[in-house]
DNA sequence: TCCATAAATTGACCGCGGTCAATTCATCTA
DNA sequence: TAGATGAATTGACCGCGGTCAATTTATGGA
């Protein structure tokens, strides 16, 4: 009995999403204001929150979608067969995740889901990433004396740390890749952990 | 020429700090409100922000101080000589860092310093932690074929990931220690990465 | 065609962090 | 001791995310 969403609601939601994307395209994620979006979309503020739990939920969707585009590309492209190739493959995704401090913060906030039902797009994308990395590890020239899933989660941990350090003036403007390399080399290399340089 | 801070300012600042601590002791970090603190301290809101750059800066101090107490205990106590002991030693600090979602968020936000001059207490404490772990690694029964500093930073990355997953209903209510163990074992064990279980 | 019911939308309002021009207060100098 | 100078404090105000009772709009049944 009338529990279906009406067409106008679908339209409104679509307009809000489109407007938000337009605003973000102009000013970036961090500068997006709910007031600005609803003003441009020509709806009341309350309507926004009728369609999205909060501002973060919208960000989750939009950023998650962008991450998934990146992941699509990764899935399509050739599988990296060693650590340097892996780091290179991860480049675009990490660039996206660190494009703004605000974006990285949103991702961190959504990297774990609070409850079974509210796994957002970002959490899903990160999960997809781990599975992708695990499959690469299985197929490529990496160590195979450990659960690929575990290794993949480790890669994610190192990625997060490297990206966090990216917003830190201290550790120099060393590029992400360079900061990540020593960790991943040691974590993934098939030669049982040896490294003549000790570095 | 009068550029010294006046005694009353010192008093005011001290009263704000004490009041904030009292409020936090009652309600927790996340529920602390600047309005509540200034009301109880009997000062105007503007005064608060004359003494602390923003709310986060105060949190940085208070949480950083608590972390340093933990680190004092770690420095005093016996050095863990293997991975299980290391995990156990880190327990209290991780418990503090994950005592509230809000606390963990503040720590993440301050884990990297934006500029040379504004390294806050939390960033300092985390740096201190890495150096402490590195010294343990050097002294204990851990792998010595890699830079202890690098290994210590890796430990920090795994800690962060384990703690983040702590706020996630998915990965079960598995205790922090258990989530951390497989990573640290593989990362730190002196036997060159082998593990009969592959897990 | 008209009404009942629920979905969709509205906008005034709130909470809370943060700002700043104005004011008060302490200290130095003539 | 009377200005003069800057430190310290004040509180009205703002920006922005989020709420909710009230109102409008769409839809199914008689």
XYZ file of C-alpha atoms (C1' of nucleotides) in Angstrom:
458
model
C 0.000 0.000 0.000
C 1.830 3.034 -1.315
C 5.228 2.245 0.131
C 6.973 2.848 -3.211
C 9.073 5.985 -3.636
C 7.479 8.482 -5.937
C 9.088 9.543 -9.217
C 9.512 13.132 -8.022
C 11.618 11.890 -5.103
C 13.888 10.057 -7.523
C 14.203 13.263 -9.522
C 14.956 15.341 -6.464
C 17.589 12.915 -5.285
C 19.188 12.831 -8.718
C 19.210 16.623 -8.867
C 20.834 16.832 -5.446
C 23.525 14.355 -6.484
C 24.181 16.141 -9.764
C 24.316 19.526 -8.081
C 26.669 18.248 -5.413
C 28.971 16.817 -8.062
C 28.914 20.117 -9.915
C 29.783 22.079 -6.783
C 32.566 19.645 -5.953
C 33.916 19.817 -9.482
C 34.190 23.573 -9.029
C 35.445 23.931 -5.502
C 36.635 20.507 -4.334
C 35.145 18.181 -1.735
C 36.263 20.102 1.322
C 34.620 23.331 0.252
C 31.253 21.816 -0.524
C 28.478 23.256 1.622
C 25.056 21.683 2.035
C 23.490 25.146 1.891
C 25.123 25.799 -1.460
C 23.917 22.495 -2.890
C 20.306 22.916 -1.808
C 20.274 26.531 -2.975
C 21.478 25.550 -6.449
C 19.218 22.515 -6.567
C 16.269 24.679 -5.571
C 15.134 22.571 -2.643
C 14.876 23.128 1.072
C 17.611 22.067 3.429
C 15.423 19.488 5.077
C 14.981 17.750 1.730
C 18.705 17.105 1.566
C 18.637 15.291 4.883
C 15.532 13.396 3.862
C 17.567 11.876 1.049
C 20.934 11.507 2.778
C 21.457 10.599 6.418
C 24.051 13.330 6.722
C 26.645 15.161 4.664
C 29.117 12.356 5.240
C 26.754 9.824 3.688
C 26.681 11.801 0.466
C 30.462 12.111 0.523
C 30.685 8.377 1.101
C 28.712 7.776 -2.081
C 30.556 10.238 -4.271
C 34.047 9.370 -3.095
C 33.231 5.671 -3.060
C 32.060 5.929 -6.654
C 35.303 7.596 -7.698
C 37.294 4.919 -5.918
C 35.329 2.260 -7.738
C 36.171 3.831 -11.070
C 39.808 3.527 -10.111
C 39.281 -0.070 -9.124
C 37.559 -0.803 -12.420
C 40.689 0.378 -14.180
C 42.854 -1.779 -11.925
C 40.722 -4.824 -12.585
C 40.894 -4.295 -16.322
C 44.586 -3.515 -16.582
C 47.455 -5.981 -16.347
C 48.166 -7.512 -12.952
C 51.351 -6.180 -11.340
C 53.760 -9.055 -10.936
C 56.186 -7.594 -8.420
C 56.332 -4.953 -5.714
C 57.426 -1.968 -7.817
C 54.676 -2.736 -10.309
C 52.215 -3.068 -7.454
C 53.137 0.337 -6.090
C 52.815 1.848 -9.519
C 49.424 0.254 -10.004
C 48.196 1.655 -6.718
C 49.337 5.155 -7.644
C 46.137 6.547 -9.154
C 43.988 5.267 -6.324
C 46.295 6.731 -3.698
C 46.395 10.002 -5.608
C 42.627 10.119 -5.454
C 42.509 9.217 -1.771
C 44.981 11.960 -0.909
C 43.764 14.563 -3.359
C 42.437 16.522 -0.404
C 42.979 16.271 3.295
C 39.203 16.307 3.705
C 38.806 13.374 1.306
C 41.339 11.309 3.207
C 39.581 12.108 6.481
C 36.239 11.021 5.078
C 37.770 7.786 3.852
C 39.343 7.082 7.230
C 36.024 7.771 8.906
C 34.262 5.279 6.629
C 37.001 2.677 6.353
C 35.306 0.571 8.986
C 31.594 0.043 9.048
C 29.774 0.568 12.295
C 27.204 -2.127 11.674
C 26.427 -4.904 9.228
C 23.812 -2.943 7.342
C 25.594 0.372 6.922
C 28.618 -0.694 4.909
C 29.039 2.302 2.676
C 30.563 2.567 -0.781
C 33.963 3.527 0.623
C 34.114 0.511 2.927
C 33.024 -1.689 0.052
C 35.635 -0.187 -2.250
C 38.368 -0.767 0.315
C 37.236 -4.333 0.707
C 37.302 -4.744 -3.035
C 40.805 -3.335 -3.075
C 42.044 -5.876 -0.552
C 40.584 -8.720 -2.560
C 42.166 -7.346 -5.709
C 45.561 -7.066 -4.061
C 45.218 -10.562 -2.636
C 44.568 -11.946 -6.081
C 47.612 -10.144 -7.454
C 49.737 -11.548 -4.672
C 48.496 -15.022 -5.410
C 49.266 -14.717 -9.094
C 52.471 -12.685 -9.051
C 56.034 -13.100 -7.899
C 55.369 -12.502 -4.250
C 55.906 -14.601 -1.184
C 53.459 -17.453 -0.958
C 54.230 -18.649 2.515
C 51.389 -16.622 4.003
C 47.683 -16.066 3.491
C 47.337 -13.632 0.571
C 44.424 -11.986 2.342
C 46.637 -11.266 5.346
C 49.389 -9.912 3.130
C 46.866 -7.744 1.296
C 45.547 -6.301 4.535
C 49.117 -5.533 5.489
C 49.579 -3.681 2.223
C 46.495 -1.656 3.071
C 47.949 -0.781 6.467
C 51.174 0.445 4.890
C 49.228 2.395 2.299
C 47.230 4.140 4.990
C 50.359 5.058 6.889
C 52.132 6.333 3.799
C 49.132 8.428 2.833
C 48.729 9.842 6.327
C 52.372 10.883 6.306
C 51.674 12.621 3.031
C 49.842 15.358 4.905
C 52.734 15.805 7.266
C 55.315 18.419 6.456
C 57.942 16.676 8.561
C 58.698 13.542 6.595
C 59.615 15.748 3.683
C 57.800 15.950 0.437
C 59.011 12.449 -0.316
C 56.582 10.995 -2.842
C 54.097 8.414 -1.666
C 55.670 5.645 -3.731
C 59.075 6.154 -2.195
C 57.669 6.096 1.305
C 55.764 2.932 0.604
C 58.477 0.972 -1.169
C 60.686 -0.158 1.741
C 57.685 -1.467 3.651
C 56.118 -3.360 0.801
C 59.439 -4.757 -0.329
C 60.019 -6.220 3.081
C 56.418 -7.341 3.473
C 55.920 -8.987 0.085
C 59.256 -10.021 -1.342
C 59.515 -13.742 -2.063
C 63.143 -13.886 -0.924
C 62.499 -14.692 2.686
C 62.808 -11.200 4.044
C 66.461 -10.733 3.229
C 67.717 -7.378 2.111
C 71.465 -6.788 1.796
C 71.070 -3.101 2.542
C 69.177 -3.668 5.770
C 67.047 -0.815 4.577
C 58.233 46.134 26.714
C 55.409 44.230 28.297
C 55.493 41.174 26.104
C 55.472 38.857 29.110
C 52.274 36.944 29.816
C 50.578 38.222 32.922
C 50.016 36.011 35.962
C 46.242 36.234 35.587
C 46.520 34.744 32.107
C 48.450 31.813 33.519
C 45.749 31.355 36.113
C 42.995 31.528 33.536
C 44.692 29.013 31.313
C 45.255 26.670 34.234
C 41.607 26.992 35.267
C 40.460 26.216 31.731
C 42.672 23.139 31.601
C 41.527 21.918 35.006
C 37.884 22.511 34.167
C 38.217 20.719 30.864
C 39.798 17.747 32.582
C 37.001 17.700 35.121
C 34.327 17.778 32.448
C 36.088 15.018 30.503
C 36.443 12.921 33.634
C 32.683 13.128 34.057
C 31.425 12.771 30.516
C 34.318 11.551 28.373
C 36.256 13.349 25.646
C 33.614 13.173 22.969
C 30.926 14.831 25.059
C 33.057 17.773 26.127
C 31.627 21.095 24.999
C 33.578 24.334 24.924
C 30.508 26.175 26.189
C 30.337 23.879 29.189
C 34.002 24.393 30.011
C 33.913 28.190 29.805
C 30.678 28.309 31.786
C 32.157 26.244 34.604
C 35.446 28.107 34.463
C 33.599 31.409 34.635
C 35.184 32.971 31.562
C 33.900 34.134 28.221
C 34.037 31.915 25.176
C 36.526 34.167 23.461
C 38.948 33.636 26.299
C 39.062 29.930 25.565
C 40.145 30.573 22.000
C 42.654 33.159 23.133
C 44.395 30.380 25.059
C 43.893 27.466 22.650
C 43.958 27.703 18.879
C 40.857 25.550 18.710
C 39.123 22.742 20.558
C 41.355 20.204 18.861
C 44.463 21.880 20.220
C 43.229 21.395 23.769
C 42.350 17.792 23.018
C 45.810 17.318 21.551
C 47.343 18.448 24.840
C 45.136 16.393 27.111
C 45.201 13.192 25.092
C 48.892 13.618 24.358
C 49.561 13.944 28.082
C 47.681 10.727 28.793
C 49.609 8.951 26.070
C 52.848 10.152 27.583
C 51.882 8.704 30.950
C 51.435 5.384 29.202
C 54.815 5.770 27.536
C 56.448 6.572 30.858
C 55.185 3.265 32.155
C 56.486 1.480 29.064
C 59.887 3.091 29.409
C 60.130 2.104 33.048
C 58.877 -1.450 32.729
C 60.767 -4.434 31.339
C 61.441 -4.482 27.608
C 59.341 -7.050 25.740
C 61.670 -9.572 24.180
C 59.384 -11.180 21.633
C 56.257 -10.417 19.649
C 53.637 -11.680 22.137
C 55.311 -9.682 24.874
C 55.398 -6.655 22.592
C 51.687 -6.895 21.908
C 50.994 -7.241 25.587
C 53.134 -4.217 26.372
C 51.282 -2.115 23.826
C 47.924 -3.106 25.288
C 47.378 -0.214 27.714
C 48.343 2.404 25.155
C 46.048 0.929 22.533
C 43.264 0.706 25.096
C 43.689 4.415 25.759
C 43.820 5.292 22.082
C 40.613 3.375 21.382
C 38.776 4.257 24.567
C 36.459 6.434 22.500
C 35.865 6.724 18.816
C 36.310 10.482 19.204
C 39.703 10.017 20.868
C 40.927 7.793 18.067
C 39.755 10.335 15.509
C 41.593 13.141 17.259
C 44.750 11.043 17.364
C 44.493 10.235 13.667
C 43.986 13.903 12.909
C 47.114 14.823 14.861
C 49.286 11.849 13.963
C 51.039 13.882 11.332
C 52.098 17.443 11.892
C 51.155 19.992 9.291
C 54.267 22.063 9.764
C 57.557 21.971 11.581
C 56.453 24.272 14.365
C 53.079 22.768 15.191
C 54.103 19.287 16.221
C 51.598 18.671 18.962
C 51.826 16.416 22.005
C 50.115 13.555 20.207
C 52.524 13.639 17.273
C 55.412 13.797 19.729
C 54.038 10.882 21.716
C 53.654 8.783 18.586
C 57.204 9.607 17.617
C 58.352 8.632 21.069
C 56.467 5.366 20.711
C 58.217 4.511 17.456
C 61.605 5.170 19.006
C 60.684 3.040 21.989
C 59.568 0.157 19.803
C 62.708 0.472 17.698
C 64.858 0.163 20.790
C 62.928 -2.908 21.887
C 63.393 -4.470 18.480
C 67.098 -3.787 18.615
C 67.439 -5.361 22.036
C 65.017 -8.260 21.826
C 64.635 -11.476 19.893
C 63.410 -9.916 16.701
C 64.709 -9.943 13.176
C 67.807 -7.806 12.802
C 68.119 -7.840 9.049
C 66.280 -4.552 8.720
C 66.402 -1.032 10.077
C 64.697 -1.127 13.502
C 63.177 2.265 12.793
C 61.532 0.898 9.660
C 60.265 -2.136 11.520
C 58.922 0.093 14.285
C 57.053 2.272 11.807
C 55.583 -0.877 10.353
C 54.403 -1.904 13.796
C 52.719 1.468 14.096
C 50.964 0.948 10.765
C 49.616 -2.417 11.897
C 48.551 -0.945 15.222
C 46.615 1.800 13.488
C 44.865 -0.688 11.252
C 43.993 -3.016 14.126
C 42.624 -0.113 16.156
C 40.588 1.237 13.239
C 39.054 -2.191 12.761
C 38.138 -2.110 16.425
C 35.368 0.378 15.653
C 34.037 -1.829 12.914
C 31.281 -4.252 13.748
C 32.154 -6.485 10.810
C 35.468 -7.984 11.781
C 33.813 -9.318 14.875
C 34.552 -8.301 18.395
C 37.890 -10.018 18.072
C 40.199 -8.389 20.609
C 42.825 -5.982 19.395
C 45.676 -8.258 20.383
C 44.362 -11.144 18.348
C 43.912 -8.964 15.293
C 47.414 -7.608 15.621
C 49.268 -10.861 16.285
C 49.430 -12.426 12.791
C 50.751 -9.206 11.287
C 53.402 -8.542 13.876
C 54.494 -12.154 13.944
C 55.129 -12.068 10.237
C 56.663 -8.604 10.354
C 59.018 -9.067 13.278
C 59.816 -12.751 13.694
C 63.533 -13.536 13.473
C 62.901 -16.776 11.592
C 63.085 -15.359 8.110
C 59.415 -15.025 7.475
C 58.580 -18.705 7.594
C 55.416 -19.882 9.196
C 54.363 -23.514 8.874
C 50.722 -22.610 9.130
C 50.859 -20.090 6.341
C 48.608 -18.055 8.539
C -14.867 12.582 -8.470
C -13.773 12.979 -3.800
C -11.588 11.514 0.269
C -8.206 9.144 3.162
C -3.506 8.068 3.714
C 1.131 8.200 3.236
C 5.155 10.178 0.820
C 7.708 14.320 -0.075
C 9.005 18.831 0.949
C 9.471 22.966 3.641
C 11.908 26.428 6.519
C 12.309 28.146 11.029
C 15.083 26.644 14.529
C 18.939 24.490 17.269
C 23.785 23.120 18.831
C 28.283 24.035 18.700
C 32.812 25.561 17.152
C 34.988 29.672 16.102
C 35.690 35.181 15.263
C 36.564 39.903 16.344
C 35.761 44.777 17.471
C 35.190 46.713 21.763
C 36.313 46.994 26.535
C 38.768 46.192 30.807
C 42.873 45.569 33.231
C 47.883 45.456 34.431
C 52.183 47.507 33.977
C 55.611 50.802 32.538
C 57.214 55.638 32.101
C 57.401 60.560 32.759
C 50.161 59.612 40.289
C 48.432 60.393 35.774
C 48.505 59.006 31.309
C 50.049 55.645 27.746
C 50.523 51.103 25.935
C 49.620 46.608 25.132
C 47.934 42.193 27.247
C 43.695 39.915 28.632
C 38.975 39.373 28.464
C 34.342 39.914 26.811
C 30.049 38.576 24.397
C 27.397 39.388 20.411
C 27.703 37.364 16.189
C 28.629 34.041 12.305
C 28.937 29.598 9.512
C 27.396 25.321 8.946
C 25.561 20.739 9.877
C 21.449 18.815 11.360
C 16.187 18.480 13.263
C 11.263 18.367 13.114
C 6.437 19.873 13.323
C 3.804 21.662 9.799
C 2.426 21.730 5.050
C 1.991 20.278 0.355
C 1.631 16.744 -3.086
C 0.747 12.203 -5.038
C -1.890 7.912 -5.077
C -5.288 4.080 -4.233
C -10.007 2.962 -3.111
C -15.216 3.936 -2.757
